[in-house]
CSV table of C-alpha atoms in Angstrom, one decimal:
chain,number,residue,atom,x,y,z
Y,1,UNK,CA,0.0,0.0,0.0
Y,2,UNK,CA,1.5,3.4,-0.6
Y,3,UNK,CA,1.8,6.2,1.9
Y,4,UNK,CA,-1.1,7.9,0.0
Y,5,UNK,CA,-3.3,5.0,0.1
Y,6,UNK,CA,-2.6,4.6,3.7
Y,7,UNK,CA,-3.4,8.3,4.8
Y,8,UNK,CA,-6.5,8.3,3.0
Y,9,UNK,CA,-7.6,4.9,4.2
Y,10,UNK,CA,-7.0,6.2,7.5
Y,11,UNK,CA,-8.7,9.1,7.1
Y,12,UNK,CA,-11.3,7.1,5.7
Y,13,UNK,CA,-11.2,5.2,9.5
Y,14,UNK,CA,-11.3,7.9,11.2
Y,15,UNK,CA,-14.0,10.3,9.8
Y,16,UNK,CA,-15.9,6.9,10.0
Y,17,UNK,CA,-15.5,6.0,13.9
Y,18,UNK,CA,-16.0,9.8,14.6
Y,19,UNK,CA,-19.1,10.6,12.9
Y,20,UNK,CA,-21.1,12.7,15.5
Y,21,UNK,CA,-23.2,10.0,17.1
Y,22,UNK,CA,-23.2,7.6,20.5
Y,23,UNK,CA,-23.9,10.6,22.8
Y,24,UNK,CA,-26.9,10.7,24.9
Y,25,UNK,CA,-28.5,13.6,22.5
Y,26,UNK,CA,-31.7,14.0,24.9
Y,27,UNK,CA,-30.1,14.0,28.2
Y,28,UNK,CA,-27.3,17.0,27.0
Y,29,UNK,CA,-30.1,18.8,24.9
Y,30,UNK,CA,-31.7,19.2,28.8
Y,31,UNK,CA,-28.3,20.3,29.8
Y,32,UNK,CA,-28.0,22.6,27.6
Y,33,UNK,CA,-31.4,24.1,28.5
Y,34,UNK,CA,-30.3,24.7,32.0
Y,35,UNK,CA,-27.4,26.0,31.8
Y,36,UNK,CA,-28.8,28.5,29.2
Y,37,UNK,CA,-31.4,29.7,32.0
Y,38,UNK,CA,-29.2,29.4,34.6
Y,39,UNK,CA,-26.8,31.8,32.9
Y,40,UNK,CA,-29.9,34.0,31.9
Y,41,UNK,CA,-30.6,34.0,35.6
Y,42,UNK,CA,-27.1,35.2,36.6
Y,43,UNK,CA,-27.1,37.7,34.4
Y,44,UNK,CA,-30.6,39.3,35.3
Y,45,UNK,CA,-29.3,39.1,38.9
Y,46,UNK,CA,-26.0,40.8,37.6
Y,47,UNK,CA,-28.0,43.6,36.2
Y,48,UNK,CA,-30.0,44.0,38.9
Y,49,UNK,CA,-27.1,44.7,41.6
Y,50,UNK,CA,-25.9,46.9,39.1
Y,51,UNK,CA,-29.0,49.2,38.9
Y,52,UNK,CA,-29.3,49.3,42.7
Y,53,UNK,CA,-25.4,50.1,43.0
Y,54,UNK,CA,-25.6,52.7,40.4
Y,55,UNK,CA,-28.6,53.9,42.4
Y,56,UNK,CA,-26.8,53.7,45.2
Y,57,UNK,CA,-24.5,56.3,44.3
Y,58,UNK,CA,-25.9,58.6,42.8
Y,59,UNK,CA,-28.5,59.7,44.9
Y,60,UNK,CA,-26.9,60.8,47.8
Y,61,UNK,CA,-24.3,62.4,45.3
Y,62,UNK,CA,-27.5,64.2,43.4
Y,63,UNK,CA,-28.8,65.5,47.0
Y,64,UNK,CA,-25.6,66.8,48.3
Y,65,UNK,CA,-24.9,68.7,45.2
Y,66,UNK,CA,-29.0,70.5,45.6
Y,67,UNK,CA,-29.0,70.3,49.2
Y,68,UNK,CA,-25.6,70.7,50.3
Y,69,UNK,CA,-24.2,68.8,53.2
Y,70,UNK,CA,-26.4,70.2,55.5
Y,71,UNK,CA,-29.6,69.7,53.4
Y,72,UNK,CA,-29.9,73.5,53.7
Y,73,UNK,CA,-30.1,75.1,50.4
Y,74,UNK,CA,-28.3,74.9,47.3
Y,75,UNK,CA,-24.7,74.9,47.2
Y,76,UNK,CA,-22.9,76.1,44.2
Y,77,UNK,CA,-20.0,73.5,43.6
Y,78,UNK,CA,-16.6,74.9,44.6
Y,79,UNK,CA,-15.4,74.3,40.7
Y,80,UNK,CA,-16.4,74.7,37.5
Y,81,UNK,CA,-15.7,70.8,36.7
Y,82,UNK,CA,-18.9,68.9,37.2
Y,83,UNK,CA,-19.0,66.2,39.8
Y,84,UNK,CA,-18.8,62.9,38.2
Y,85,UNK,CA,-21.7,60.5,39.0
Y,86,UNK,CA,-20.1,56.9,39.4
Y,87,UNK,CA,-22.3,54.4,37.2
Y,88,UNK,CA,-21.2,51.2,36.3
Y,89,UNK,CA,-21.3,49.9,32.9
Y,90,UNK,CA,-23.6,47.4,31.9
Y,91,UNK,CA,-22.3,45.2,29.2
Y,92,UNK,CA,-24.0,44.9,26.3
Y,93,UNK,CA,-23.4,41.0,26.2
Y,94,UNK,CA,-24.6,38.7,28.5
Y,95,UNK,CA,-21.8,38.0,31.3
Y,96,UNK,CA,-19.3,35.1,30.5
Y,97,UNK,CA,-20.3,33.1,33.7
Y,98,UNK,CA,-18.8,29.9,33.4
Y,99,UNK,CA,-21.5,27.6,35.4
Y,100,UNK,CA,-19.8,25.4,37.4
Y,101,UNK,CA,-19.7,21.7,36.6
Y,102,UNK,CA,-20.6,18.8,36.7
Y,103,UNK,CA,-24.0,18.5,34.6
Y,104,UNK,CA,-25.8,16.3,32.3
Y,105,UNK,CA,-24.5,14.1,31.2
Y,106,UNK,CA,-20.6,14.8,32.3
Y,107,UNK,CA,-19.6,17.4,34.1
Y,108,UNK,CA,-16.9,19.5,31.9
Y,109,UNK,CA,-14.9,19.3,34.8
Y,110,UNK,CA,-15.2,15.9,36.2
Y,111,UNK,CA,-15.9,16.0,40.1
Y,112,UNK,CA,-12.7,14.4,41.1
Y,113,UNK,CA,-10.5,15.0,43.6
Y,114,UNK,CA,-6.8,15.8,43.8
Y,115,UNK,CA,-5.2,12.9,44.7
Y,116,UNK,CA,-2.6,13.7,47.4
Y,117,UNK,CA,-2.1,11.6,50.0
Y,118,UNK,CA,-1.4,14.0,52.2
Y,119,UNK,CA,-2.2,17.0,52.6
Y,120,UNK,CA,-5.5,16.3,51.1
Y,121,UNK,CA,-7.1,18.7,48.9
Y,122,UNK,CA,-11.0,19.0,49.1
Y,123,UNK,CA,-12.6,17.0,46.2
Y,124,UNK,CA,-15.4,19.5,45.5
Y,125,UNK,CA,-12.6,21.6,44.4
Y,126,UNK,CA,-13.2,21.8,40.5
Y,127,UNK,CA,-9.5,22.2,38.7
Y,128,UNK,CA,-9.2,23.6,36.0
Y,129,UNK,CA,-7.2,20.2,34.5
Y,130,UNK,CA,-9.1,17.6,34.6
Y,131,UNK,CA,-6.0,15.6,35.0
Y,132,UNK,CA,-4.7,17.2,38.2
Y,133,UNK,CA,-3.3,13.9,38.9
Y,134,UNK,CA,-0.5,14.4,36.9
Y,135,UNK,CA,-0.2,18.2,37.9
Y,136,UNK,CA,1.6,19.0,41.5
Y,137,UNK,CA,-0.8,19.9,44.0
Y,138,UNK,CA,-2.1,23.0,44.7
Y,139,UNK,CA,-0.8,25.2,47.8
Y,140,UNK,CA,-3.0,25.6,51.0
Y,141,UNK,CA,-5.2,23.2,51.7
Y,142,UNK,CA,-8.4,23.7,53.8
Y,143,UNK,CA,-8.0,20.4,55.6
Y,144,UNK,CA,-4.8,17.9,56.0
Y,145,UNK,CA,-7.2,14.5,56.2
Y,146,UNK,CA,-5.5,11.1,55.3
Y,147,UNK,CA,-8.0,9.0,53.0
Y,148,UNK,CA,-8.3,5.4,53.7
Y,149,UNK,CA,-7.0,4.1,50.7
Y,150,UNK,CA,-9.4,1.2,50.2
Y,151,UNK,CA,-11.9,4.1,50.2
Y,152,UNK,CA,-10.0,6.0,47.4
Y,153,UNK,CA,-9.4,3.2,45.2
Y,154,UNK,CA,-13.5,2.5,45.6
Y,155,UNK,CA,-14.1,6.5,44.7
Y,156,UNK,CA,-11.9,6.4,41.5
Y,157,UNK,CA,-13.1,3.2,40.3
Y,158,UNK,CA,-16.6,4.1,40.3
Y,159,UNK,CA,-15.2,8.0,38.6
Y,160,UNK,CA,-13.4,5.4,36.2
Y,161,UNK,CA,-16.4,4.1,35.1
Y,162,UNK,CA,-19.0,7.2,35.2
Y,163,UNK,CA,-16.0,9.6,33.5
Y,164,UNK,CA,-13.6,7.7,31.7
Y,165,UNK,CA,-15.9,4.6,30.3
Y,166,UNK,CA,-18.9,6.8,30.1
Y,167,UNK,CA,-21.0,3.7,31.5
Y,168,UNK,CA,-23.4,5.3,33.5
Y,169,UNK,CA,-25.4,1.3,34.4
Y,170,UNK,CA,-21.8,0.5,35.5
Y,171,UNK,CA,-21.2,3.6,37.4
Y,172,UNK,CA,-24.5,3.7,39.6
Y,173,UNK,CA,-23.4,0.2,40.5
Y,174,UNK,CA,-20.4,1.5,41.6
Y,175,UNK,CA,-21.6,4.8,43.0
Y,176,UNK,CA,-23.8,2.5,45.5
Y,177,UNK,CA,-21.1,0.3,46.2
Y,178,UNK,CA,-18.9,3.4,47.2
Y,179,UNK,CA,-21.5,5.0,49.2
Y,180,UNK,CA,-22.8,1.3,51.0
Y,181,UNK,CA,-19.3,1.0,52.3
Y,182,UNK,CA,-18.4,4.6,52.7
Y,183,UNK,CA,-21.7,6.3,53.8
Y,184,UNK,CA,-19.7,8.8,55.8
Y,185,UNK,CA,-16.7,8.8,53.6
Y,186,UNK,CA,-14.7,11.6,52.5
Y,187,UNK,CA,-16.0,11.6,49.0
Y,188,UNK,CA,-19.7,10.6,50.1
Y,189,UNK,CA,-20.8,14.6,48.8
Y,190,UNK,CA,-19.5,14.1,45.3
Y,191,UNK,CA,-20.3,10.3,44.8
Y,192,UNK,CA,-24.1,11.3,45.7
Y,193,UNK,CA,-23.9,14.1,43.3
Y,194,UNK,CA,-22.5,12.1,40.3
Y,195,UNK,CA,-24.5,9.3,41.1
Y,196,UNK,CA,-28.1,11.3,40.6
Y,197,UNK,CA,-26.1,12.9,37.2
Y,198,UNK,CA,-25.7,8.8,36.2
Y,199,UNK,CA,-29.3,8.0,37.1
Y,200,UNK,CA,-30.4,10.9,34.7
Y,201,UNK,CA,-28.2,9.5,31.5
Y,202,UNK,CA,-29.9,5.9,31.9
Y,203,UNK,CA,-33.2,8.2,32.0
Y,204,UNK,CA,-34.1,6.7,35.2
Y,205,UNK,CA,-36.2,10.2,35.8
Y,206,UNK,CA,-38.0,9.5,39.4
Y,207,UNK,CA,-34.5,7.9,41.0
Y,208,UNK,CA,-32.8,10.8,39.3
Y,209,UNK,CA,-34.9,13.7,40.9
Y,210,UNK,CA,-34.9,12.0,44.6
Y,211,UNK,CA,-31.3,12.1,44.2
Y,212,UNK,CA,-30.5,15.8,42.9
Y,213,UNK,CA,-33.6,17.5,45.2
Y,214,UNK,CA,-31.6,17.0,48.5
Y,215,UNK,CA,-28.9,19.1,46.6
Y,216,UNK,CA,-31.3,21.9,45.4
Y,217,UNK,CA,-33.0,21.9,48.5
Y,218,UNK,CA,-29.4,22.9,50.2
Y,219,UNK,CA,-29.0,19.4,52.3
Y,220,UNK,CA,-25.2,19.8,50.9
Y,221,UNK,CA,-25.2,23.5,51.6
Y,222,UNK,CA,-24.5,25.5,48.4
Y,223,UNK,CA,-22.6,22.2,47.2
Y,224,UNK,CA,-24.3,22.3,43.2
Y,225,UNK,CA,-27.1,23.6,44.7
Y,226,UNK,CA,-27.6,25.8,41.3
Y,227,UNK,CA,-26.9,23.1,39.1
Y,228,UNK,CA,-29.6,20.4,40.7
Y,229,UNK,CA,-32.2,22.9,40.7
Y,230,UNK,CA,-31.7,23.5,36.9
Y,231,UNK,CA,-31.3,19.4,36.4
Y,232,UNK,CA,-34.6,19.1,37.9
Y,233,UNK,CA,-36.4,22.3,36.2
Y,234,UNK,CA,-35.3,20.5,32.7
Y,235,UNK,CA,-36.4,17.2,34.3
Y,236,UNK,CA,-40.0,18.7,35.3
Y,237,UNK,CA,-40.1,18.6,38.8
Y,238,UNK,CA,-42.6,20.1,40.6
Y,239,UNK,CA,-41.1,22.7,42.8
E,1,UNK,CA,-34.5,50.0,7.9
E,2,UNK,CA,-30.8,49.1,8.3
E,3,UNK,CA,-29.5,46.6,6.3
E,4,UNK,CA,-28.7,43.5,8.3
E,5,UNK,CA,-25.4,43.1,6.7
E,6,UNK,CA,-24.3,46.3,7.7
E,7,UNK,CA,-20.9,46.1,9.2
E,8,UNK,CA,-21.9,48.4,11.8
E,9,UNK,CA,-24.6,46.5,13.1
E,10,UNK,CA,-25.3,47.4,16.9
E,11,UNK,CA,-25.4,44.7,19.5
E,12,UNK,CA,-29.0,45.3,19.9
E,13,UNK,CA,-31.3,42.9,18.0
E,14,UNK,CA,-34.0,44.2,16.3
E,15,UNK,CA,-37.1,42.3,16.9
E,16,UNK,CA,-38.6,42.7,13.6
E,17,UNK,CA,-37.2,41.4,10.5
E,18,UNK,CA,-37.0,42.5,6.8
E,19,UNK,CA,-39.4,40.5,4.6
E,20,UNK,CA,-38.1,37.6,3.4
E,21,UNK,CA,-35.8,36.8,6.0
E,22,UNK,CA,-34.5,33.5,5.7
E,23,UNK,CA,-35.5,31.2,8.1
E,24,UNK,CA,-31.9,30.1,9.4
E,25,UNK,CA,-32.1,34.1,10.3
E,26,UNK,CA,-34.9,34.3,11.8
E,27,UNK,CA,-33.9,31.5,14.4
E,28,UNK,CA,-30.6,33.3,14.8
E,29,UNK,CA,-32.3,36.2,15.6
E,30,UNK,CA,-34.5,34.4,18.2
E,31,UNK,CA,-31.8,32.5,19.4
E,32,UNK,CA,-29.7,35.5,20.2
E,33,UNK,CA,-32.8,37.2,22.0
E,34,UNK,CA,-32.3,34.4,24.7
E,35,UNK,CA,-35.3,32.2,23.2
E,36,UNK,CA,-34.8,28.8,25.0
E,37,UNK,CA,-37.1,26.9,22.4
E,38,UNK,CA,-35.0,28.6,19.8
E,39,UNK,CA,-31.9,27.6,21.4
E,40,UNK,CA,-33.3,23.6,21.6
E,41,UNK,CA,-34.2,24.1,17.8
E,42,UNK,CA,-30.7,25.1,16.9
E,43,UNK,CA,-29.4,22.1,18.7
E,44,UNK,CA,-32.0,19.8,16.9
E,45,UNK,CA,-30.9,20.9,13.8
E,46,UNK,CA,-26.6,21.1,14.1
E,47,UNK,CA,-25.8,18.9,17.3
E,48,UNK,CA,-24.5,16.2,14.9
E,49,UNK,CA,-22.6,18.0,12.8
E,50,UNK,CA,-21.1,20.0,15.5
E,51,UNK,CA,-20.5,16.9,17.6
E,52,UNK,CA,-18.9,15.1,14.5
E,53,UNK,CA,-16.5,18.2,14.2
E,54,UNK,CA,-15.3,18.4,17.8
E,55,UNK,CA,-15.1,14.2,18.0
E,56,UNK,CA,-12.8,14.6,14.9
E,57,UNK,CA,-10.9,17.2,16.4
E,58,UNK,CA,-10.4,15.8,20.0
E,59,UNK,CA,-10.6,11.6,18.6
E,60,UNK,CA,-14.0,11.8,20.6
E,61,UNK,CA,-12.6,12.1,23.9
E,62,UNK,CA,-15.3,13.5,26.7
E,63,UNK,CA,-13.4,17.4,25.8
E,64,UNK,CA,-15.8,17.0,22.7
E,65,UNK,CA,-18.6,16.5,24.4
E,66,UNK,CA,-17.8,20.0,26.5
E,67,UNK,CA,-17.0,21.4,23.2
E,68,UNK,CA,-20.4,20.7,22.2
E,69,UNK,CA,-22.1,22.3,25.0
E,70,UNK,CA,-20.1,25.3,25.4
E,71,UNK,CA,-20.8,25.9,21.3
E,72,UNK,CA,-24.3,26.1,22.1
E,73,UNK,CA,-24.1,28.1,25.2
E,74,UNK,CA,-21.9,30.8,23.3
E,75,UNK,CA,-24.2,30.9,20.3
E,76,UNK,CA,-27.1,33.4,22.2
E,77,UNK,CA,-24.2,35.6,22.6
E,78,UNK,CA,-22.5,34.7,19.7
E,79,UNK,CA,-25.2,35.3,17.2
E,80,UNK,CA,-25.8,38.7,18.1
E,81,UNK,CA,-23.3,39.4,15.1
E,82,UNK,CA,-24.3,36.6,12.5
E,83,UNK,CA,-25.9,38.5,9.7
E,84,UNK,CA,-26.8,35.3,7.4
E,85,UNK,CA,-24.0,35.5,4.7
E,86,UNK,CA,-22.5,32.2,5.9
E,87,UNK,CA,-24.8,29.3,6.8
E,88,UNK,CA,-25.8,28.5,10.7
E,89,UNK,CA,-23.6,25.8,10.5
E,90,UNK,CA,-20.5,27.3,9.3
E,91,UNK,CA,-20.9,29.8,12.6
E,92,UNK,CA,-21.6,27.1,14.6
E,93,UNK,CA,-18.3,25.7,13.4
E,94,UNK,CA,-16.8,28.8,13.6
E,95,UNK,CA,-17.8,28.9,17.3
E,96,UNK,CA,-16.2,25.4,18.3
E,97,UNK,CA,-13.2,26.0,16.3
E,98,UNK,CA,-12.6,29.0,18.9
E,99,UNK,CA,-13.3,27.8,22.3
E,100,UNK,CA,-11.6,24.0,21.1
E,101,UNK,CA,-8.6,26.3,21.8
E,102,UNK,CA,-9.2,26.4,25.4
E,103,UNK,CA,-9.5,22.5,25.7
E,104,UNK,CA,-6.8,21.5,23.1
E,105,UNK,CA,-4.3,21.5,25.8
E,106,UNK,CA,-6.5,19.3,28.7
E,107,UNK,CA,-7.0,16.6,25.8
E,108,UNK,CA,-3.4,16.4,25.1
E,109,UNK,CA,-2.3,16.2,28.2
E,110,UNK,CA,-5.0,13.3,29.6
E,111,UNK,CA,-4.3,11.5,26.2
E,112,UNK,CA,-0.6,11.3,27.5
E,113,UNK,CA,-1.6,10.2,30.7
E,114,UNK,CA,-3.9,7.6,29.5
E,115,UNK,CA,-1.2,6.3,27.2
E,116,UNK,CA,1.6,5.9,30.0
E,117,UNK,CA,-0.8,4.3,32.4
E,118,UNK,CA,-1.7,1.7,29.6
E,119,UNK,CA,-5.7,2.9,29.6
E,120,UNK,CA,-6.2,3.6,25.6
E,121,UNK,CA,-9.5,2.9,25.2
E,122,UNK,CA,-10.1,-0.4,23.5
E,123,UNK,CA,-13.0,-1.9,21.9
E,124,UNK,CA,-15.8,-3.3,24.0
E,125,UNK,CA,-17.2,-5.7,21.4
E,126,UNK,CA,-15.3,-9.0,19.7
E,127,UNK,CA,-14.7,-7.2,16.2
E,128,UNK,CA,-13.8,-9.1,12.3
E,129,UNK,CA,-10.1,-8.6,12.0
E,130,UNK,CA,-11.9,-5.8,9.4
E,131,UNK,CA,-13.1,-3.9,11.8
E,132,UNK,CA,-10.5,-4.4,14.2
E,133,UNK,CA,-7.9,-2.9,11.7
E,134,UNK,CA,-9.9,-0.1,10.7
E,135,UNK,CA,-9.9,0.6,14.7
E,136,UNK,CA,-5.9,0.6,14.7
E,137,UNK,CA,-6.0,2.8,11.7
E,138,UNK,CA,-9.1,5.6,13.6
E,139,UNK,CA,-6.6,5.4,16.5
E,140,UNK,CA,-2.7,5.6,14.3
E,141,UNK,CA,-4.8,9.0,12.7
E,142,UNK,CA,-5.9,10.0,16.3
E,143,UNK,CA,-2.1,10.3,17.9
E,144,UNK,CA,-1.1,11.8,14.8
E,145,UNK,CA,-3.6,14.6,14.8
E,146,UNK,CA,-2.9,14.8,18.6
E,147,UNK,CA,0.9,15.6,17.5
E,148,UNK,CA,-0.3,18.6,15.1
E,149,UNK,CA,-0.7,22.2,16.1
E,150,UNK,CA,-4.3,23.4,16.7
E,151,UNK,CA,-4.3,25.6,13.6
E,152,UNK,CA,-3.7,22.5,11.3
E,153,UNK,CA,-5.3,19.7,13.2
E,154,UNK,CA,-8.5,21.9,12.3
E,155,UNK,CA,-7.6,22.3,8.9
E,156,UNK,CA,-7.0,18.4,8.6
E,157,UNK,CA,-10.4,18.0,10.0
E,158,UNK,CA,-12.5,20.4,7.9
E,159,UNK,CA,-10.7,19.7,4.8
E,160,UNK,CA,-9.4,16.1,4.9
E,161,UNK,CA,-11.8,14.6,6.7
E,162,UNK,CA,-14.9,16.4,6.7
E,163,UNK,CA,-13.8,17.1,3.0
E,164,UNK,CA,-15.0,20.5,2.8
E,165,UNK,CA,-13.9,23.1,0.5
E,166,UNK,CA,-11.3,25.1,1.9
E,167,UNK,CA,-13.3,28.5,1.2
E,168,UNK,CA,-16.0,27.2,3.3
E,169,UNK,CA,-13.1,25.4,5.8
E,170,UNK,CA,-11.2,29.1,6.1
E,171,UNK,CA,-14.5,31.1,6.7
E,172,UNK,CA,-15.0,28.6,9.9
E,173,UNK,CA,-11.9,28.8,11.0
E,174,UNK,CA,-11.9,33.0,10.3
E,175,UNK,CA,-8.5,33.1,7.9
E,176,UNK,CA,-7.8,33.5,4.8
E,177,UNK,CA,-8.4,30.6,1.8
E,178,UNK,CA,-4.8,30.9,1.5
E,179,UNK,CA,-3.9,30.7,4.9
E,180,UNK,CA,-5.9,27.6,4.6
E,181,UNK,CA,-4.8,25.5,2.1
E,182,UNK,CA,-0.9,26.4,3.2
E,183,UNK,CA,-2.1,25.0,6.4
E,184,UNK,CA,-3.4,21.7,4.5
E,185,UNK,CA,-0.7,20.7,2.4
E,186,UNK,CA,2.0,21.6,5.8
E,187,UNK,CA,-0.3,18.9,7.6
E,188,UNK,CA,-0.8,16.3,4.8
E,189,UNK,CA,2.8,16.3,4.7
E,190,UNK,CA,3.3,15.7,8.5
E,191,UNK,CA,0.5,13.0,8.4
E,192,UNK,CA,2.5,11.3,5.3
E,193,UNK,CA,6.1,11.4,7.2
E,194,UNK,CA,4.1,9.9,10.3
E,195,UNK,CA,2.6,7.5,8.5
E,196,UNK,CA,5.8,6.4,6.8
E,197,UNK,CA,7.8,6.1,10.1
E,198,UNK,CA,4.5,3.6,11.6
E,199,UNK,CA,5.2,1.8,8.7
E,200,UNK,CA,9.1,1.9,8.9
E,201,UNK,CA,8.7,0.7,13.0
E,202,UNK,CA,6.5,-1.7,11.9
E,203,UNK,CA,8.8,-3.5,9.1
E,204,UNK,CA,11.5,-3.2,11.9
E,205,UNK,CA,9.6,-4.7,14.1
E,206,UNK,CA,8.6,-7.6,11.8
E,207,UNK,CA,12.2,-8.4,10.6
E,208,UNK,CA,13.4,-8.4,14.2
E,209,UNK,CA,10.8,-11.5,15.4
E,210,UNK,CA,12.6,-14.9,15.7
């Protein structure tokens, strides 16, 4: 075969195995959907603060330049040079917020943590590589916890499968296993979390809203708080 | 009223439209206006194509995946300037082809990692020796885009694989149709003197077994 022949038969392969399907269309179309309102939503409230800031501001600026400081009369300003009025601009493009990961049906980020022996590193700390693993670990850590290494091999296997092989029947197997042995563990948070995103990918739709309303409800604090609320908006949950 | 190819369009969108606005437009113009519906329809209609594009450009890692949903996510924003000369598609393209920039570098780097640790992905079904050498081939083209320069690996994928003209490939990508097919033949060539040394390590390897 020449070297021609061989490129274009591998091109051939490739375009082939990489064609655009074997993604779960319906569950990141909902994705998609809620992160699009979510950002909406940030931006309205962005907006908003800005108004009442700008408001803020220039009121009591307007008033002492009519009223003085006193509130007694008029007071012709000292110079010439008018007195700025502080607004803030308000872009004319929505605001790049990045929404925080993970969502349907992976996370852009996975929810991993840092594996460091020791110090450890909070898991729900979202880097920015994936693949901190390889990368030296960040400074200051919020809590210097050993992890029972049983328990971390049992976190990454089941992240192995929900992340890596994509096999979210796999993963919730492996979720459960984590979390049966590990109810309390260190990773319990996140495992729960990714779990209910693996339960929405198999379509499983009543499991998948039990698990992501303790989350929107703020059982976790504001741990994905935002992000469950807009998984179960696009899965139409009552409120 | 303004023409809407005006290159001094303003940010804001008008809400009506000139008669006879084409209905790839008239979503556009909806989409850009925040209209969720009109944000699912634009992903009904391009999610393949965009999907094929980003799994061709990152050898359908998960990164393509995120490609795909921050194209759509940028496209309310992004559509505030399309002004219907080029196809919905093409901007869409244009719209992956910039943020794959931002993830180039995390697919490299995981690929790496992946290869050292002995985890390439490899087939989950029993496959004809066929398909099973096809495979090798997907994957020998995957590491050898992987070891291309952004700018090129997109040219390979617009205009070798996806086999598009590369007037159509350089208005995605935002250069010139120049710029374009230099970039082409500087990639086909790298591909060709990769593919040569496979072949070379593999005739070594051959010779060299008792």
């Amino acid at each position: 075969m020449t070297q021609r022949d061989l490129l274009d038969e591998a091109v051939r392969a490739y375009r082939a195995a990489h064609d655009g399907r074997g993604a779960d269309v319906a569950a990141e179309r909902a994705e998609l959907l809620a992160r699009h309102r979510s950002r909406r939503g940030q931006r309205t409230a962005w907006l908003a603060a800005a108004a009442v800031l700008t408001l803020s501001l220039g009121l009591p600026t307007a008033w002492a330049l009519t009223f003085g400081p006193l509130g007694r009369g008029s007071v012709e300003p000292e110079t010439s040079v008018p007195v700025p009025v502080r607004s803030v601009p308000v872009p004319e493009t929505s605001v790049p917020v990045r929404v925080p990961e993970p969502s349907v049906p992976e996370p852009s980020v996975p929810v991993r943590p840092v594996p460091v022996p020791m110090p450890e590193i909070s898991p729900a700390r979202q880097p920015s590589d994936p693949l901190a693993v390889a990368s030296p670990a960040p400074a200051a850590p919020r809590r210097a916890i050993a992890v029972d290494p049983a328990e971390r091999r049992a976190y990454d296997a089941a992240h192995a499968l929900h992340f890596e092989a994509r096999d979210a029947a796999a993963a919730v197997a492996a979720w459960d296993d984590y979390l049966a042995t590990y109810p309390r563990g260190r990773f319990a948070t996140e495992a729960r979390y990714n779990r209910a995103l693996a339960l929405v990918r198999l379509g499983l739709r009543d499991e998948a809203v039990a698990a992501l309303e303790p989350f929107a409800r703020g059982d976790h604090g504001r741990y994905r708080r935002r992000e469950a609320a807009s998984l179960l908006e696009a899965l139409g949950a009552p409120r | 009223m303004r023409a809407l190819t005006s290159p001094t369009m303003p940010a804001f969108v008008p809400v009506s439209l000139e008669p006879g606005a084409s209905d790839e437009l008239i979503l556009a113009r909806r989409v850009a206006r925040g209209d969720g519906p009109a944000l699912g329809e634009l992903y009904d209609r391009h999610h393949l194509a965009v999907r094929a594009f980003a799994q061709r450009l990152f050898g359908g890692a998960p990164e393509a995946d995120d490609l795909v949903q921050e194209t759509f996510l940028a496209a309310p924003s992004a559509l505030r300037r399309f002004e219907g000369r080029a196809s919905l598609r093409t901007f869409l393209l244009s719209i992956a082809v910039n943020h794959a920039r931002h993830q180039r570098r995390s697919v490299a780097r995981k690929r790496g990692m992946l290869a050292r640790l002995g985890l390439e992905p490899s087939p989950t079904t029993e496959a004809p020796d066929q398909v099973e050498e096809r495979r090798s081939l997907a994957r020998t083209m995957q590491r050898l885009l992987d070891a291309l320069p952004l700018d090129q690996r997109v040219a390979v994928v617009l205009c070798v694989i996806e086999e598009r003209t590369s007037a159509e490939a350089a208005e995605i990508a935002g250069v010139a149709e120049a710029t374009m097919r230099t970039r082409v033949f500087h990639a086909r060539n790298k591909l060709r003197a990769a593919l040569e040394r496979e072949l070379s390590r593999e005739r070594e390897l051959l010779g060299a077994e008792p």
